[in-house]
């Protein structure tokens, strides 16, 4: 069956691709003071490449994809959630896709179990944004909260956008199911939610950075202990090939493609200049690594490559 952009955005690709095996559950980690930052796998997406690359310069795009051994027709980006384990708290950044989005996703609980953790051990869940692969894992098959003991934290602008009843009519038609799904899940967890804005220290040593474009209220998070730091970038930098080599290109996976490109250019410059480690939700090798300059552009250097 041929999967088009509209089907994927409506969440139907999971049904169409139910026979596609998921990738192995990658894990990468770094020490941070007395604690650890761990990238945990929720599986992987299966998407048509046109979702990301439609309208980009074909010849140059083909050269970049070939250089990174990225297929031209279909992509299987990993989903790397971030776990912060410190004395007195266990913080999860994003909640994964859960059981309802794609059969190749929803592996987070297995990854937590491998760490010796159950959902009730999570003290905080902090959201980068409310797209399905980041939010829908807050509810189980019975629509009960998965992280019932946790404080759930989301940027005020992101909450306002997805809970606005007008969003489903103003978002592009293909993403309407995202709006419906986000509003339903956010309503179900409202009693557990607290809000923040860019620039807030949301937890001791955790600073929120506004990185809009992929969604209107997308956030990244700088986790710091003394001179050591790692930036949880969510989908602000959505892949480790085109987004690094041509950060100024408008990429179709961003809701506001121009703003997404501006954010990406600014963020990559900051990360390379400050030499801060990153965890990217859809980057390879567990998503943990660093940004290096490569001429006028950048490259991703994975910790576990």
CSV table of C-alpha atoms in Angstrom, one decimal, residues 10-302:
chain,number,residue,atom,x,y,z
A,10,UNK,CA,-3.6,11.5,10.2
A,11,UNK,CA,-1.9,8.7,12.1
A,12,UNK,CA,-3.0,6.0,9.7
A,13,UNK,CA,0.5,4.9,8.7
A,14,UNK,CA,0.7,2.7,11.8
A,15,UNK,CA,-2.1,0.5,10.4
A,16,UNK,CA,-0.7,0.5,6.9
A,17,UNK,CA,2.8,-0.4,8.1
A,18,UNK,CA,1.9,-2.9,10.8
A,19,UNK,CA,4.2,-5.5,9.3
A,20,UNK,CA,7.3,-3.2,9.5
A,21,UNK,CA,9.6,-4.4,12.3
A,22,UNK,CA,10.8,-1.8,14.8
A,23,UNK,CA,14.5,-0.9,15.3
A,24,UNK,CA,16.4,-2.3,18.3
A,25,UNK,CA,15.9,-0.3,21.5
A,26,UNK,CA,19.0,1.9,21.6
A,27,UNK,CA,20.4,3.4,24.8
A,28,UNK,CA,23.1,6.0,25.3
A,29,UNK,CA,24.1,7.7,28.6
A,30,UNK,CA,26.5,10.2,30.1
A,31,UNK,CA,27.3,11.1,33.7
A,32,UNK,CA,26.2,14.5,35.0
A,33,UNK,CA,27.5,15.2,38.5
A,34,UNK,CA,26.0,12.7,40.9
A,35,UNK,CA,23.4,11.7,38.3
A,36,UNK,CA,23.1,10.5,34.8
A,37,UNK,CA,21.4,11.5,31.6
A,38,UNK,CA,20.2,8.5,29.6
A,39,UNK,CA,18.6,8.4,26.1
A,40,UNK,CA,15.9,5.7,26.0
A,41,UNK,CA,14.3,4.3,22.9
A,42,UNK,CA,10.6,4.4,22.2
A,43,UNK,CA,11.1,2.6,18.9
A,44,UNK,CA,11.1,4.4,15.6
A,45,UNK,CA,8.8,6.1,13.1
A,46,UNK,CA,8.2,5.0,9.6
A,47,UNK,CA,7.6,7.9,7.3
A,48,UNK,CA,7.7,8.9,3.6
A,49,UNK,CA,10.8,11.0,2.9
A,50,UNK,CA,8.6,13.5,1.2
A,51,UNK,CA,7.2,14.5,4.6
A,52,UNK,CA,10.6,16.0,5.4
A,53,UNK,CA,12.1,16.9,2.0
A,54,UNK,CA,9.4,17.9,-0.4
A,55,UNK,CA,10.3,21.1,-2.2
A,56,UNK,CA,14.0,21.0,-1.3
A,57,UNK,CA,16.7,21.3,-4.0
A,58,UNK,CA,16.8,17.8,-5.4
A,59,UNK,CA,20.4,17.5,-6.6
A,60,UNK,CA,21.9,18.9,-3.4
A,61,UNK,CA,19.5,16.9,-1.3
A,62,UNK,CA,20.4,13.7,-3.1
A,63,UNK,CA,24.1,14.3,-2.4
A,64,UNK,CA,23.5,14.9,1.3
A,65,UNK,CA,21.3,11.8,1.7
A,66,UNK,CA,23.8,9.6,-0.2
A,67,UNK,CA,26.7,10.9,2.0
A,68,UNK,CA,24.8,9.8,5.1
A,69,UNK,CA,23.4,6.6,3.6
A,70,UNK,CA,19.8,7.8,4.1
A,71,UNK,CA,17.3,6.2,1.7
A,72,UNK,CA,15.4,8.5,-0.7
A,73,UNK,CA,11.9,7.0,-0.3
A,74,UNK,CA,11.3,6.0,3.3
A,75,UNK,CA,12.8,7.1,6.6
A,76,UNK,CA,12.8,5.3,9.9
A,77,UNK,CA,14.0,7.9,12.4
A,78,UNK,CA,14.6,6.7,16.0
A,79,UNK,CA,12.6,8.1,18.9
A,80,UNK,CA,15.0,8.9,21.8
A,81,UNK,CA,13.5,10.0,25.0
A,82,UNK,CA,15.7,11.6,27.7
A,83,UNK,CA,15.8,10.2,31.3
A,84,UNK,CA,17.4,12.3,34.0
A,85,UNK,CA,18.3,10.2,37.1
A,86,UNK,CA,19.5,12.2,40.1
A,87,UNK,CA,19.3,11.7,43.9
A,88,UNK,CA,15.7,12.5,44.9
A,89,UNK,CA,14.2,12.7,41.4
A,90,UNK,CA,13.7,10.8,38.1
A,91,UNK,CA,12.7,13.1,35.3
A,92,UNK,CA,11.5,11.9,31.9
A,93,UNK,CA,11.5,14.3,28.9
A,94,UNK,CA,8.5,13.5,26.8
A,95,UNK,CA,6.3,10.5,27.1
A,96,UNK,CA,6.6,8.7,23.8
A,97,UNK,CA,3.9,7.7,21.4
A,98,UNK,CA,2.1,5.1,23.5
A,99,UNK,CA,0.0,2.3,22.0
A,100,UNK,CA,-2.1,4.3,19.5
A,101,UNK,CA,0.2,6.0,17.0
A,102,UNK,CA,2.4,3.5,15.1
A,103,UNK,CA,3.2,-0.1,15.8
A,104,UNK,CA,7.0,0.6,15.5
A,105,UNK,CA,6.7,3.0,18.4
A,106,UNK,CA,5.5,2.8,22.0
A,107,UNK,CA,8.5,0.9,23.4
A,108,UNK,CA,9.2,3.3,26.3
A,109,UNK,CA,7.9,1.1,29.1
A,110,UNK,CA,10.2,-1.7,28.0
A,111,UNK,CA,13.1,0.7,28.0
A,112,UNK,CA,12.2,1.9,31.5
A,113,UNK,CA,11.9,-1.6,32.7
A,114,UNK,CA,15.4,-2.3,31.4
A,115,UNK,CA,16.6,0.6,33.7
A,116,UNK,CA,14.8,-1.0,36.6
A,117,UNK,CA,12.0,1.6,36.6
A,118,UNK,CA,8.3,1.5,36.6
A,119,UNK,CA,6.0,4.4,35.5
A,120,UNK,CA,5.3,5.2,39.2
A,121,UNK,CA,9.0,5.8,39.7
A,122,UNK,CA,9.0,8.9,37.4
A,123,UNK,CA,8.7,12.0,39.5
A,124,UNK,CA,8.4,14.5,36.6
A,125,UNK,CA,7.5,14.4,32.9
A,126,UNK,CA,8.6,17.4,31.0
A,127,UNK,CA,7.3,18.0,27.4
A,128,UNK,CA,9.3,19.5,24.6
A,129,UNK,CA,6.0,19.7,22.6
A,130,UNK,CA,2.7,18.0,22.0
A,131,UNK,CA,3.1,16.0,18.8
A,132,UNK,CA,1.9,12.4,19.0
A,133,UNK,CA,5.3,10.7,19.3
A,134,UNK,CA,6.1,13.0,22.3
A,135,UNK,CA,2.7,13.2,24.1
A,136,UNK,CA,0.4,10.3,23.3
A,137,UNK,CA,2.3,7.9,25.7
A,138,UNK,CA,0.8,9.7,28.7
A,139,UNK,CA,-2.3,7.5,28.4
A,140,UNK,CA,-2.5,3.7,28.3
A,141,UNK,CA,-4.8,1.4,26.3
A,142,UNK,CA,-7.7,2.2,28.7
A,143,UNK,CA,-7.0,6.0,28.6
A,144,UNK,CA,-5.7,6.0,32.1
A,145,UNK,CA,-2.6,8.2,33.0
A,146,UNK,CA,0.6,6.2,32.7
A,147,UNK,CA,2.6,8.4,35.0
A,148,UNK,CA,0.1,8.8,37.7
A,149,UNK,CA,2.6,9.8,40.4
A,150,UNK,CA,4.5,12.4,38.3
A,151,UNK,CA,4.2,16.2,38.0
A,152,UNK,CA,3.6,16.8,34.3
A,153,UNK,CA,5.3,20.0,33.0
A,154,UNK,CA,4.6,21.8,29.6
A,155,UNK,CA,5.3,25.3,28.2
A,156,UNK,CA,2.3,27.6,28.6
A,157,UNK,CA,2.4,28.6,24.9
A,158,UNK,CA,2.3,24.9,23.8
A,159,UNK,CA,-0.5,24.1,26.2
A,160,UNK,CA,-2.5,27.1,25.0
A,161,UNK,CA,-2.1,26.2,21.3
A,162,UNK,CA,-3.2,22.6,21.6
A,163,UNK,CA,-6.1,23.2,24.0
A,164,UNK,CA,-7.5,26.1,21.9
A,165,UNK,CA,-10.7,24.8,20.3
A,166,UNK,CA,-9.8,26.8,17.1
A,167,UNK,CA,-6.6,25.0,16.5
A,168,UNK,CA,-8.2,22.0,14.8
A,169,UNK,CA,-9.7,24.4,12.2
A,170,UNK,CA,-6.6,26.5,11.7
A,171,UNK,CA,-3.9,23.9,11.6
A,172,UNK,CA,-3.2,22.4,8.2
A,173,UNK,CA,-5.8,19.7,7.4
A,174,UNK,CA,-3.3,16.8,7.4
A,175,UNK,CA,-2.4,17.6,11.1
A,176,UNK,CA,-6.0,18.0,12.3
A,177,UNK,CA,-5.8,14.5,14.0
A,178,UNK,CA,-2.7,15.8,15.9
A,179,UNK,CA,-4.8,18.6,17.3
A,180,UNK,CA,-7.7,16.4,18.3
A,181,UNK,CA,-5.4,13.8,19.9
A,182,UNK,CA,-3.4,16.4,21.8
A,183,UNK,CA,-6.5,18.2,23.1
A,184,UNK,CA,-8.0,14.9,24.4
A,185,UNK,CA,-4.8,13.8,26.2
A,186,UNK,CA,-4.0,17.2,27.7
A,187,UNK,CA,-7.6,17.4,29.0
A,188,UNK,CA,-7.1,13.9,30.6
A,189,UNK,CA,-3.9,14.9,32.5
A,190,UNK,CA,-4.9,18.5,33.3
A,191,UNK,CA,-4.9,18.0,37.1
A,192,UNK,CA,-1.3,16.9,37.0
A,193,UNK,CA,0.0,19.7,34.8
A,194,UNK,CA,2.1,22.7,35.7
A,195,UNK,CA,3.3,25.4,33.3
A,196,UNK,CA,6.5,27.3,32.5
A,197,UNK,CA,7.9,29.7,29.9
A,198,UNK,CA,11.2,30.0,28.1
A,199,UNK,CA,14.0,31.2,30.4
A,200,UNK,CA,12.5,29.6,33.5
A,201,UNK,CA,14.5,27.2,35.7
A,202,UNK,CA,11.8,24.6,35.8
A,203,UNK,CA,13.6,22.3,38.1
A,204,UNK,CA,17.0,22.8,39.9
A,205,UNK,CA,19.6,22.8,37.2
A,206,UNK,CA,17.1,22.5,34.3
A,207,UNK,CA,16.5,25.6,32.2
A,208,UNK,CA,13.8,25.9,29.5
A,209,UNK,CA,14.8,27.4,26.2
A,210,UNK,CA,12.1,28.6,23.7
A,211,UNK,CA,12.8,26.9,20.3
A,212,UNK,CA,9.6,27.5,18.3
A,213,UNK,CA,8.9,26.5,14.7
A,214,UNK,CA,8.4,22.8,14.8
A,215,UNK,CA,5.4,23.7,16.9
A,216,UNK,CA,4.4,27.1,18.2
A,217,UNK,CA,5.5,26.5,21.8
A,218,UNK,CA,8.4,24.0,21.3
A,219,UNK,CA,10.9,23.9,24.1
A,220,UNK,CA,14.4,22.6,24.6
A,221,UNK,CA,16.0,22.1,28.0
A,222,UNK,CA,19.5,22.7,29.3
A,223,UNK,CA,20.4,20.3,32.1
A,224,UNK,CA,23.5,21.6,34.0
A,225,UNK,CA,25.6,20.4,36.9
A,226,UNK,CA,28.6,22.8,37.4
A,227,UNK,CA,30.5,23.0,34.1
A,228,UNK,CA,28.8,19.9,32.6
A,229,UNK,CA,25.6,20.3,30.6
A,230,UNK,CA,23.5,18.6,28.0
A,231,UNK,CA,20.7,20.1,25.9
A,232,UNK,CA,17.5,18.1,25.3
A,233,UNK,CA,16.6,19.5,21.9
A,234,UNK,CA,13.4,17.6,21.1
A,235,UNK,CA,12.5,18.2,17.4
A,236,UNK,CA,14.1,21.6,17.1
A,237,UNK,CA,16.8,19.8,15.1
A,238,UNK,CA,14.9,16.9,13.6
A,239,UNK,CA,17.6,14.8,11.9
A,240,UNK,CA,21.4,14.5,11.8
A,241,UNK,CA,21.9,15.0,8.1
A,242,UNK,CA,20.0,17.7,6.2
A,243,UNK,CA,19.2,19.7,9.4
A,244,UNK,CA,22.9,19.9,10.2
A,245,UNK,CA,24.3,20.4,6.7
A,246,UNK,CA,21.6,22.8,5.5
A,247,UNK,CA,20.0,24.2,8.7
A,248,UNK,CA,18.5,27.2,6.9
A,249,UNK,CA,16.4,25.0,4.6
A,250,UNK,CA,12.7,25.0,5.3
A,251,UNK,CA,11.8,21.4,6.3
A,252,UNK,CA,8.3,20.1,5.9
A,253,UNK,CA,8.0,18.4,9.3
A,254,UNK,CA,8.0,21.8,11.0
A,255,UNK,CA,4.6,23.5,11.4
A,256,UNK,CA,6.2,26.9,10.7
A,257,UNK,CA,9.0,26.0,8.3
A,258,UNK,CA,10.6,29.5,8.2
A,259,UNK,CA,10.6,29.9,12.0
A,260,UNK,CA,11.8,26.3,12.4
A,261,UNK,CA,14.8,27.1,10.1
A,262,UNK,CA,15.6,30.3,12.0
A,263,UNK,CA,15.5,28.4,15.3
A,264,UNK,CA,17.7,25.6,14.0
A,265,UNK,CA,20.4,28.1,12.7
A,266,UNK,CA,20.4,29.9,16.0
A,267,UNK,CA,20.5,26.7,18.1
A,268,UNK,CA,23.2,25.0,16.2
A,269,UNK,CA,25.4,28.0,16.4
A,270,UNK,CA,24.9,28.1,20.2
A,271,UNK,CA,25.5,24.4,20.7
A,272,UNK,CA,28.7,24.5,18.6
A,273,UNK,CA,30.0,27.7,20.2
A,274,UNK,CA,29.3,26.5,23.8
A,275,UNK,CA,30.3,22.9,23.1
A,276,UNK,CA,27.2,21.5,24.9
A,277,UNK,CA,26.3,17.9,24.6
A,278,UNK,CA,22.9,17.2,23.1
A,279,UNK,CA,20.2,14.6,23.0
A,280,UNK,CA,18.1,14.8,19.9
A,281,UNK,CA,14.8,12.9,19.7
A,282,UNK,CA,15.3,11.7,16.1
A,283,UNK,CA,19.1,11.7,15.9
A,284,UNK,CA,21.0,8.4,15.3
A,285,UNK,CA,23.1,6.3,17.7
A,286,UNK,CA,20.8,7.0,20.7
A,287,UNK,CA,20.7,10.7,19.9
A,288,UNK,CA,23.4,11.7,22.4
A,289,UNK,CA,26.4,13.6,21.0
A,290,UNK,CA,27.8,17.0,20.1
A,291,UNK,CA,27.5,19.6,17.4
A,292,UNK,CA,30.7,20.5,15.4
A,293,UNK,CA,31.2,23.1,12.8
A,294,UNK,CA,31.9,21.9,9.3
A,295,UNK,CA,32.8,24.9,7.1
A,296,UNK,CA,29.7,27.1,7.0
A,297,UNK,CA,27.5,24.4,8.4
A,298,UNK,CA,27.6,21.6,11.0
A,299,UNK,CA,27.8,17.9,11.7
A,300,UNK,CA,26.5,15.7,14.4
A,301,UNK,CA,29.2,13.7,16.3
A,302,UNK,CA,27.4,10.9,18.1
